[in-house]
Coordinates of C-alpha atoms in Angstrom, one line a residue:
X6 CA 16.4 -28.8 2.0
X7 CA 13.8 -29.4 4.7
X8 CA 12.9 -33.1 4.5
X9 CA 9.5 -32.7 2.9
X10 CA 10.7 -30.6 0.5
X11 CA 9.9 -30.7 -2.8
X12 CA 12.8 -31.0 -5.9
X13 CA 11.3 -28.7 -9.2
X14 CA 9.3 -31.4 -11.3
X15 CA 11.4 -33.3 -14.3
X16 CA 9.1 -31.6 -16.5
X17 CA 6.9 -28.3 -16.0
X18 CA 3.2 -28.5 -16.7
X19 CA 3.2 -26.1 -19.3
X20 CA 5.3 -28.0 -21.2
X21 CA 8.7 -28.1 -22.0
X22 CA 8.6 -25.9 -25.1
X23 CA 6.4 -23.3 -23.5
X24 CA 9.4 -23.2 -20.3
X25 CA 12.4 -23.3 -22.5
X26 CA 11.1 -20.3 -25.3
X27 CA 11.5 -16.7 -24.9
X28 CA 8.2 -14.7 -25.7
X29 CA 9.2 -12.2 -28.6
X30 CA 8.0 -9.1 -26.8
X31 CA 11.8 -9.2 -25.1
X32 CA 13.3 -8.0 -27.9
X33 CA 12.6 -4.3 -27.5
X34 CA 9.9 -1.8 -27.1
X35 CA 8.3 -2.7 -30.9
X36 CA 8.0 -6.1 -30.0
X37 CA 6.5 -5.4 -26.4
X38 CA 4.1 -2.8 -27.9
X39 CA 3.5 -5.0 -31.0
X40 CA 3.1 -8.6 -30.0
X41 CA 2.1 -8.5 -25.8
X42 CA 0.9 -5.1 -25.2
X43 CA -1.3 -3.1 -28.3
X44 CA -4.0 -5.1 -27.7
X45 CA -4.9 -5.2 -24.4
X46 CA -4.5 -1.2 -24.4
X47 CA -7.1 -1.5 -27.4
X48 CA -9.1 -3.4 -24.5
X49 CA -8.4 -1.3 -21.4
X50 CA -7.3 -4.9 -19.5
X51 CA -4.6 -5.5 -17.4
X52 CA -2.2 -3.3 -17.6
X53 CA -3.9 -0.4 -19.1
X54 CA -6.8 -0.8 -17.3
X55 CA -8.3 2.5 -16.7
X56 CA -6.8 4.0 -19.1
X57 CA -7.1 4.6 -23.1
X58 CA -5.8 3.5 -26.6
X59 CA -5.7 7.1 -27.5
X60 CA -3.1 8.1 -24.6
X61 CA -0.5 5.0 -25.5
X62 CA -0.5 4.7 -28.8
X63 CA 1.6 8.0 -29.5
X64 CA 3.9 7.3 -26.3
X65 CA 4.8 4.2 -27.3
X66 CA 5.2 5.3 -30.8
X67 CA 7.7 7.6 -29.5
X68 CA 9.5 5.4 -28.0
X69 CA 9.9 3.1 -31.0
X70 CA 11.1 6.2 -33.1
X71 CA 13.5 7.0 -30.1
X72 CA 14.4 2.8 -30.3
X73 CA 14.7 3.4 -26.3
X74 CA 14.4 -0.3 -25.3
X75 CA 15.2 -0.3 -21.7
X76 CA 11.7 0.4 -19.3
X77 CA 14.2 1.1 -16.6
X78 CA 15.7 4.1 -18.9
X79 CA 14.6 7.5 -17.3
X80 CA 13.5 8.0 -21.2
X81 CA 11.1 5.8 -21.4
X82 CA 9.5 6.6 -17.9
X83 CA 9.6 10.2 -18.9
X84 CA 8.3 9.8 -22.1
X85 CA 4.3 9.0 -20.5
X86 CA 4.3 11.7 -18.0
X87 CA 3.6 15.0 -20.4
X88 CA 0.7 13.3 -21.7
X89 CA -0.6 12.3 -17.9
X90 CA -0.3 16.1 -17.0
X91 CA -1.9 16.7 -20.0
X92 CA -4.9 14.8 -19.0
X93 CA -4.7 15.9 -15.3
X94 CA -5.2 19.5 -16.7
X95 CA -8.4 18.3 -18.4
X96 CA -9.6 16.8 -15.2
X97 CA -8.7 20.1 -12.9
X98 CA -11.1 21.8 -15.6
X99 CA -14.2 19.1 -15.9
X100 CA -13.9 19.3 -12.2
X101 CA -14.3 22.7 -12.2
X102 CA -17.7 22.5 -13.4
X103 CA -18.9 21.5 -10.3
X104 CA -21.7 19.5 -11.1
X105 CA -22.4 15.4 -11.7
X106 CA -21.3 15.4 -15.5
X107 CA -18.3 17.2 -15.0
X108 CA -17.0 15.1 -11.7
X109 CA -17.8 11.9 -13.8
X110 CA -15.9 13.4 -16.8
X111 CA -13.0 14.9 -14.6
X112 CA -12.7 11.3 -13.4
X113 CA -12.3 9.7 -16.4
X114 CA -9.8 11.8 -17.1
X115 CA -7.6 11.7 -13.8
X116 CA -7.9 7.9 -14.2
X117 CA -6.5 7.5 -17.8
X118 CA -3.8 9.9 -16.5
X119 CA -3.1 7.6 -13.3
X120 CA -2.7 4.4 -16.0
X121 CA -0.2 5.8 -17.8
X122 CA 1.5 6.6 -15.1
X123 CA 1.5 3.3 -13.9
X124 CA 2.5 2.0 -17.0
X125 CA 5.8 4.6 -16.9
X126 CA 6.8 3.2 -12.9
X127 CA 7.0 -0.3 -14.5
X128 CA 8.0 -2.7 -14.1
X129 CA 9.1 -2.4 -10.5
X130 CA 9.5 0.1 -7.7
X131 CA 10.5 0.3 -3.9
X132 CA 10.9 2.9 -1.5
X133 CA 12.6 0.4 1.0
X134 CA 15.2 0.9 2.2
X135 CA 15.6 3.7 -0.1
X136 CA 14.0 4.8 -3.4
X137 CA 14.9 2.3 -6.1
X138 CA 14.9 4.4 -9.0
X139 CA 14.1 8.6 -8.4
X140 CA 12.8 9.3 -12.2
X141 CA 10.1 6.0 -11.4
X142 CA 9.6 7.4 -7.7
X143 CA 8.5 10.7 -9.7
X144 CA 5.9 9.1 -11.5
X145 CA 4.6 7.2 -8.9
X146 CA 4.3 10.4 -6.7
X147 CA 2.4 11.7 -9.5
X148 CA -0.2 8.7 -10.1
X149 CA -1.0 9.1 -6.5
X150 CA -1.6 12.4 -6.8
X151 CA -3.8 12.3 -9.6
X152 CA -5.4 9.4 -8.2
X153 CA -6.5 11.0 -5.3
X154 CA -8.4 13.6 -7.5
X155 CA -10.4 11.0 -9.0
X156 CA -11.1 9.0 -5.4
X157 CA -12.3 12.6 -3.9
X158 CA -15.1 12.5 -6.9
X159 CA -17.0 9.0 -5.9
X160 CA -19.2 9.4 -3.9
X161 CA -21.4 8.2 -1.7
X162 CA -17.7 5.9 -1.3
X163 CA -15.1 8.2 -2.0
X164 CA -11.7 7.2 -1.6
X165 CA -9.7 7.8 1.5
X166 CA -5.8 7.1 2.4
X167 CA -5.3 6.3 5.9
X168 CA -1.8 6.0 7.4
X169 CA -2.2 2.8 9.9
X170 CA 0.0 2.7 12.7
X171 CA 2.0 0.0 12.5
X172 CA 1.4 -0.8 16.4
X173 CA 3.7 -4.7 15.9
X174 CA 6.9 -2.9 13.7
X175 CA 10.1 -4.5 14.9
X176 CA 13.6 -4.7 13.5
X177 CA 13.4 -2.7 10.2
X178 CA 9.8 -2.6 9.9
X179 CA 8.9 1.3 9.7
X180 CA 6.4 3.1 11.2
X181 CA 3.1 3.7 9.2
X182 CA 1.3 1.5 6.7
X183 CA -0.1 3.8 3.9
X184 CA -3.6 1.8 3.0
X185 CA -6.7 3.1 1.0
X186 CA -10.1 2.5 2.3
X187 CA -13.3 3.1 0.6
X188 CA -16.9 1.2 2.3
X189 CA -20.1 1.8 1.4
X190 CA -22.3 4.8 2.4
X191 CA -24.4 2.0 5.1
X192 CA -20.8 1.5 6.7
X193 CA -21.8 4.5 9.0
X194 CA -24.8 3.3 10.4
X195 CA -24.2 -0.7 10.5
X196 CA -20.2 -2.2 9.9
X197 CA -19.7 -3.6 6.9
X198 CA -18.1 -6.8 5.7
X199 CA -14.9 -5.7 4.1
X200 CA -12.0 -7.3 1.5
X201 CA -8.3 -6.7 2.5
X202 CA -7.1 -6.6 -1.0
X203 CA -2.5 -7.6 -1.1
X204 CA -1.1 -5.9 -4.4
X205 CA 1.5 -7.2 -6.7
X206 CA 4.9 -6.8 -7.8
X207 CA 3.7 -3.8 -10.2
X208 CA 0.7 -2.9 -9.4
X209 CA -0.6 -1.1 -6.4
X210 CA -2.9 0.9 -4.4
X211 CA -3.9 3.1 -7.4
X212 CA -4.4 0.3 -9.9
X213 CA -7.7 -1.6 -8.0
X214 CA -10.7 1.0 -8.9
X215 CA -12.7 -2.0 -10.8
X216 CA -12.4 -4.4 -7.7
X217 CA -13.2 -1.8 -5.1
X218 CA -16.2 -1.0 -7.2
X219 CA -17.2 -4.5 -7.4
X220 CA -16.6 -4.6 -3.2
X221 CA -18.9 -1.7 -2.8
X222 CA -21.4 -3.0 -5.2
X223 CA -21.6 -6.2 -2.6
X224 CA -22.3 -3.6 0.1
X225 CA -18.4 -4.6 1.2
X226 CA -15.8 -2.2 2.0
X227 CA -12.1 -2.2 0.8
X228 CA -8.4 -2.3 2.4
X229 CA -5.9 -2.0 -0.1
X230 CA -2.4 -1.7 0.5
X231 CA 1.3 -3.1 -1.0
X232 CA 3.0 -5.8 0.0
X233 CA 6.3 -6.2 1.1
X234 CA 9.6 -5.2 -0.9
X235 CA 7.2 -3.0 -3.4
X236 CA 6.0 1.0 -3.4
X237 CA 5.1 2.2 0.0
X238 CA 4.8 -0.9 2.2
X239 CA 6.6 -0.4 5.2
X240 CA 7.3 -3.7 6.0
X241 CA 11.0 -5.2 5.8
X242 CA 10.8 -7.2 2.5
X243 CA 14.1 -9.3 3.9
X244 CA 12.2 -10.6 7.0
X245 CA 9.9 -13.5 6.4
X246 CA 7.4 -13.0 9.5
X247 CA 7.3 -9.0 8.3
X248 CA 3.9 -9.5 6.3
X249 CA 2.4 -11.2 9.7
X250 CA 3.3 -8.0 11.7
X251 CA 1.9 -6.1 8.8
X252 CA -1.5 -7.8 9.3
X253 CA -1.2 -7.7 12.8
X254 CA -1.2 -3.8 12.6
X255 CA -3.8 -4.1 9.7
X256 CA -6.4 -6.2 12.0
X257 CA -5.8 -3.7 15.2
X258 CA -6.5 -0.7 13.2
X259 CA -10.0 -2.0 11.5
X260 CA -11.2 -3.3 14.9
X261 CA -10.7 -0.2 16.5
X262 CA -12.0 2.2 13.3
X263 CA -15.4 0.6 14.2
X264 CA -16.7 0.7 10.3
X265 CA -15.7 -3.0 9.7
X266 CA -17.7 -6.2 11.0
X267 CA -14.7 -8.1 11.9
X268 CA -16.5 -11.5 11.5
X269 CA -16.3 -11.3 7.8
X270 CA -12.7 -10.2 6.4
X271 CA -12.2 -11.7 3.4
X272 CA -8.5 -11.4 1.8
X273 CA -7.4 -11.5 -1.8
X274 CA -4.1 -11.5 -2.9
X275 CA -2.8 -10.4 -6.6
X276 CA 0.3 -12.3 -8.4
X277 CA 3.2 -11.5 -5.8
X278 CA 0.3 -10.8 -3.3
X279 CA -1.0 -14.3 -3.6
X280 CA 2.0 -15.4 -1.6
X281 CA 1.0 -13.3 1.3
X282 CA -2.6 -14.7 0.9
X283 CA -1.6 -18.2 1.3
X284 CA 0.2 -17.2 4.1
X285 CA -2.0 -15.5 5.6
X286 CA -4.6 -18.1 5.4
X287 CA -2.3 -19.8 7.6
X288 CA -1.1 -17.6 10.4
X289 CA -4.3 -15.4 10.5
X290 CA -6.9 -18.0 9.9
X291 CA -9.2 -17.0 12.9
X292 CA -9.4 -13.4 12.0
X293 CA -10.4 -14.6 7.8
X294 CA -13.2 -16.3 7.1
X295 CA -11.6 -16.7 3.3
X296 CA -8.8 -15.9 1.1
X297 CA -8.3 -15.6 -2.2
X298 CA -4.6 -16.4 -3.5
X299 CA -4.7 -15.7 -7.3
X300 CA -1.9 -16.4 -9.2
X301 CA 0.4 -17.3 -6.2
X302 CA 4.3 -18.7 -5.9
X303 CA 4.8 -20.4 -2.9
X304 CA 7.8 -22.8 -3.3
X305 CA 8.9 -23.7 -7.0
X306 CA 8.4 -20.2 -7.9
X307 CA 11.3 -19.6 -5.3
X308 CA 13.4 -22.0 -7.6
X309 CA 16.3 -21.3 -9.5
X310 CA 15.8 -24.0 -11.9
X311 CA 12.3 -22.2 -12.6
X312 CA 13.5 -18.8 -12.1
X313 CA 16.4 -19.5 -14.9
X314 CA 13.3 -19.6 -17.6
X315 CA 11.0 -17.3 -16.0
X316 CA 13.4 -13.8 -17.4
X317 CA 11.7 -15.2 -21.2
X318 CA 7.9 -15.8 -20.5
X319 CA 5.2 -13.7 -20.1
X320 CA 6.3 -10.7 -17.6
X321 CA 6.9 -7.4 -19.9
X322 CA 10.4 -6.8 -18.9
X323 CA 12.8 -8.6 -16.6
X324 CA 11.8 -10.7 -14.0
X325 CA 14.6 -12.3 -11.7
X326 CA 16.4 -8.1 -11.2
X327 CA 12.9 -7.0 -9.6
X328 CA 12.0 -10.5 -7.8
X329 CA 15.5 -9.7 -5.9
X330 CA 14.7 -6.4 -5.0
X331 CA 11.5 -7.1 -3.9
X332 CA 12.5 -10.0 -1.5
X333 CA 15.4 -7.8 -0.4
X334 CA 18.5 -9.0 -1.9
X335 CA 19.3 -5.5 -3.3
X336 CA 20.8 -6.1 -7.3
X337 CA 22.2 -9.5 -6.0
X338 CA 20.3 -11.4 -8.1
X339 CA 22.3 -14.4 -7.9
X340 CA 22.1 -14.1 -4.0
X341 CA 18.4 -14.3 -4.7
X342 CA 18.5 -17.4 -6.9
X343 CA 20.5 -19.3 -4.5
X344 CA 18.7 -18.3 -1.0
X345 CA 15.3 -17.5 -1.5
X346 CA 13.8 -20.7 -1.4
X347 CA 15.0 -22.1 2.1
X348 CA 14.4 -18.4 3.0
X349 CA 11.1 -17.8 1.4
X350 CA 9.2 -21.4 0.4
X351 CA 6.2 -21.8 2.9
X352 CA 6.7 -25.7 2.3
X353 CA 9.8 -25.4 3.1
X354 CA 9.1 -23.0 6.3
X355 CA 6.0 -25.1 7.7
X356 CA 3.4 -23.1 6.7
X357 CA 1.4 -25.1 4.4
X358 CA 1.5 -27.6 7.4
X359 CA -0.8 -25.8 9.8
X360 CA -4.2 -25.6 8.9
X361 CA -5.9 -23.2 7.4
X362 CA -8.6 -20.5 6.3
X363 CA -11.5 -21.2 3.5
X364 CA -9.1 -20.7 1.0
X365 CA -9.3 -20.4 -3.0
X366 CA -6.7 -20.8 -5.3
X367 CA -6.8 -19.5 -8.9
X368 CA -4.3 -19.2 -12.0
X369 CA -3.7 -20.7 -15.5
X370 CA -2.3 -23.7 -15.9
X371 CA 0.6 -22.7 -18.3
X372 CA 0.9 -19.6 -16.0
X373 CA 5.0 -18.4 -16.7
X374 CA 5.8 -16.4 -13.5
X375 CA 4.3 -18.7 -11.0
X376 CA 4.1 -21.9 -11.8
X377 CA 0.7 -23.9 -11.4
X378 CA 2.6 -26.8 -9.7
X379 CA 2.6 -23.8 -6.5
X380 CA -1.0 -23.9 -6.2
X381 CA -1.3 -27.4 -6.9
X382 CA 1.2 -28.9 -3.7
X383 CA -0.8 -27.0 -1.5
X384 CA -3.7 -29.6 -1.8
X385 CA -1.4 -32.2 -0.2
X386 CA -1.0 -30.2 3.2
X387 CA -3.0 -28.9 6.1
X388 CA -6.2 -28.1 5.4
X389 CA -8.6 -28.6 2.5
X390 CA -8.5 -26.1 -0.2
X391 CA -10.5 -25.4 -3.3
X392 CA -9.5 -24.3 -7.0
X393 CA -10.4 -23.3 -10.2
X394 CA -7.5 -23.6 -12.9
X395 CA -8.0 -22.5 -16.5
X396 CA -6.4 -24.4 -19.4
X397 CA -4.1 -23.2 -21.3
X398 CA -4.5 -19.5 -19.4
X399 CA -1.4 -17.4 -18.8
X400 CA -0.4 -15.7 -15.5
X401 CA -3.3 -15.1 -13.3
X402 CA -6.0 -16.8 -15.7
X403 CA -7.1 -13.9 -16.9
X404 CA -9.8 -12.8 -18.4
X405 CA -11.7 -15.5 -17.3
X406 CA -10.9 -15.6 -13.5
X407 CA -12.5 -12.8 -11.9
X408 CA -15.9 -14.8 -12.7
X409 CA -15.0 -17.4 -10.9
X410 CA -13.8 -15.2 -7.6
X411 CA -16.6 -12.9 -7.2
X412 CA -19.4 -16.1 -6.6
X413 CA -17.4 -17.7 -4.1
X414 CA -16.6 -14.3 -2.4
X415 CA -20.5 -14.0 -2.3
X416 CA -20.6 -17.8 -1.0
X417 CA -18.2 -17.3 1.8
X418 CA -19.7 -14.0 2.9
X419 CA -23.1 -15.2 2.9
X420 CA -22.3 -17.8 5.1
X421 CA -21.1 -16.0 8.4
X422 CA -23.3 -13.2 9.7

């Protein structure tokens, strides 16, 4: 342990009972539908944003009839995808109409499509070094796909994929960084501030329409792409210093597209991304003028005395079996639980020492993934920072948090020209 290191807390903010429990949606798919996940689908929040009650509710009734349990069973990924092709069918036809109704409508429908796709590739999926799981792999092809139909119908912004170059690979890094970009319809005439947006552990390019739309409303553009050890990121997930290369590439490839102003990059960085963000703040501080790190782990999350709770709280399925992949242990999860923390912890690698980007942190204080105590150390090192925790609030402080992000976004733009 590096000197400065710091030992897990004796107790956990969130309390000892709130630590110790297992949340009752682990007990099966009647649980998970019943007591974490019907309601927010009644909502169309996080995870099913985009999407509609209508399209889950038989699905996952299905599945309870079928008692298939396991979200890593080819069953219960294949038991979404008849109703997404369904709906992509509906889309081709709305489309077809060819004017302004039928594009919004044909949207609609290619995006309730695309969330139920995501919702069939949880709770985790790689392609590196190889496919994780081909049945998942399918139905991420597929929400891509479908996707892609409904980003061709926004305009003036429609979306675009762009494979970057990744001009600083080395080792096992490969060779193209799959990103979507979207700016607003000025972007061709003046270059526009723009958000690099870091995805999560499950969710991905695909799964950002409301943010992007909230960019462009700001007359910002958006980067989106996956971070390392999940989807298509082409970064080595087992290197440390990979995510720095990826940015490196990133930077090169918006300062020679010419639509950015590169003054004003803002970064935000979702759950698993908000590690990358905090890093980033660090080692790319001249080229940000702010980051966003919502929801971030950054050294007790690497713990195993926090990661042999985390499996019972608040993620839908298993935790610690797609934390391993994703940091590139493989299925050795106890390899993962002993290792990544010297490997991984930017305490414990020197990067909270240097200083640091404008940056904003943001979760809930009983947060069961990563802990609060994460965001909380980093006001003891390098550079100031600024927060806003919510009480209580679960995993990303949601649905409170987004108001808080957006003003300062605003704040920190305004302030550079």
């Amino acid at each position: 342990m590096a000197p400065d290191a710091r030992p897990p807390p004796k107790q956990w903010l969130m309390g000892t009972e709130a630590f110790e429990r297992r949340m009752p949606h682990h007990s099966g798919v009647r649980a998970l539908w019943e007591t974490k996940w019907r309601e927010p689908c009644r909502r169309s929040v996080y995870p099913f944003h985009d999407g509609a009650f209508e399209d889950f509710e038989p699905v996952f009734l299905d599945l309870i009839a079928g008692d298939i349990n396991d979200g890593n069973s080819p069953a219960y990924t294949r038991a979404f995808i008849p109703r997404a092709q369904l709906l992509e069918r509906a889309g081709d036809k709305a489309a077809a109409q060819g004017d302004e109704k039928g594009r919004k409508q044909a949207s609609e429908f290619y995006l309730r499509a695309a969330c139920l796709l995501r919702i069939a590739r949880f709770p985790y999926i790689t392609g590196f070094p190889d496919v994780c799981d081909p049945v998942k792999w399918e139905a991420w092809e597929l929400q891509k796909a479908i996707y892609d139909k409904a980003g061709s119908l926004w305009s003036p912004s429609p979306l675009s994929e762009v494979l970057i170059p990744h001009s600083y690979a080395k080792g096992r890094d490969r060779d193209a960084i799959p990103v979507y970009v979207r700016v607003p319809p000025t972007a061709g005439n003046q270059p526009c501030p723009a958000v690099i947006l870091l995805t999560g552990l499950d969710g991905y390019r695909p799964d950002n329409t409301a943010r992007c739309e909230e960019f462009l409303s700001r007359g910002w553009g958006a980067v989106v792409f996956e971070i390392p050890g999940t989807a298509d990121c082409p970064a080595d997930p087992a290197d440390p210093s990979s995510p720095d290369r990826l940015l490196d590439s990133v930077f090169a490839w918006m300062t020679a597209d010419g639509r950015f102003n590169m003054s004003r990059i803002m970064c935000w960085g979702l759950s698993s991304g908000g590690y990358y963000a905090v890093r980033a703040a660090h080692t790319h501080r001249e080229k940000l003028i702010g980051v966003i790190a919502h929801g971030a782990g950054t050294h007790h999350f690497f713990a195993k005395e926090w990661l042999s709770r985390a499996d019972g709280h608040e993620y839908p399925f298993q935790l610690t079996p797609a934390l391993a992949a994703k940091y590139g242990y493989g299925d050795d999860v106890e390899a993962y639980l002993e290792g990544a923390q010297k490997k991984f912890s930017l305490l414990e690698t020197g990067i909270l020492e240097l200083p640091s980007t404008r940056l904003l942190l943001i979760n809930g204080t009983h947060d069961g993934l990563m802990p609060i105590e994460d965001s909380m150390l980093l006001f003891e090192y390098g550079s100031p920072k600024e927060a806003r925790f919510f009480t209580g609030a679960l995993h990303m402080g949601y649905p409170m948090a987004n108001s808080s992000v957006y003003p300062w976004m605003e704040e920190v733009m305004s302030s550079t020209k």
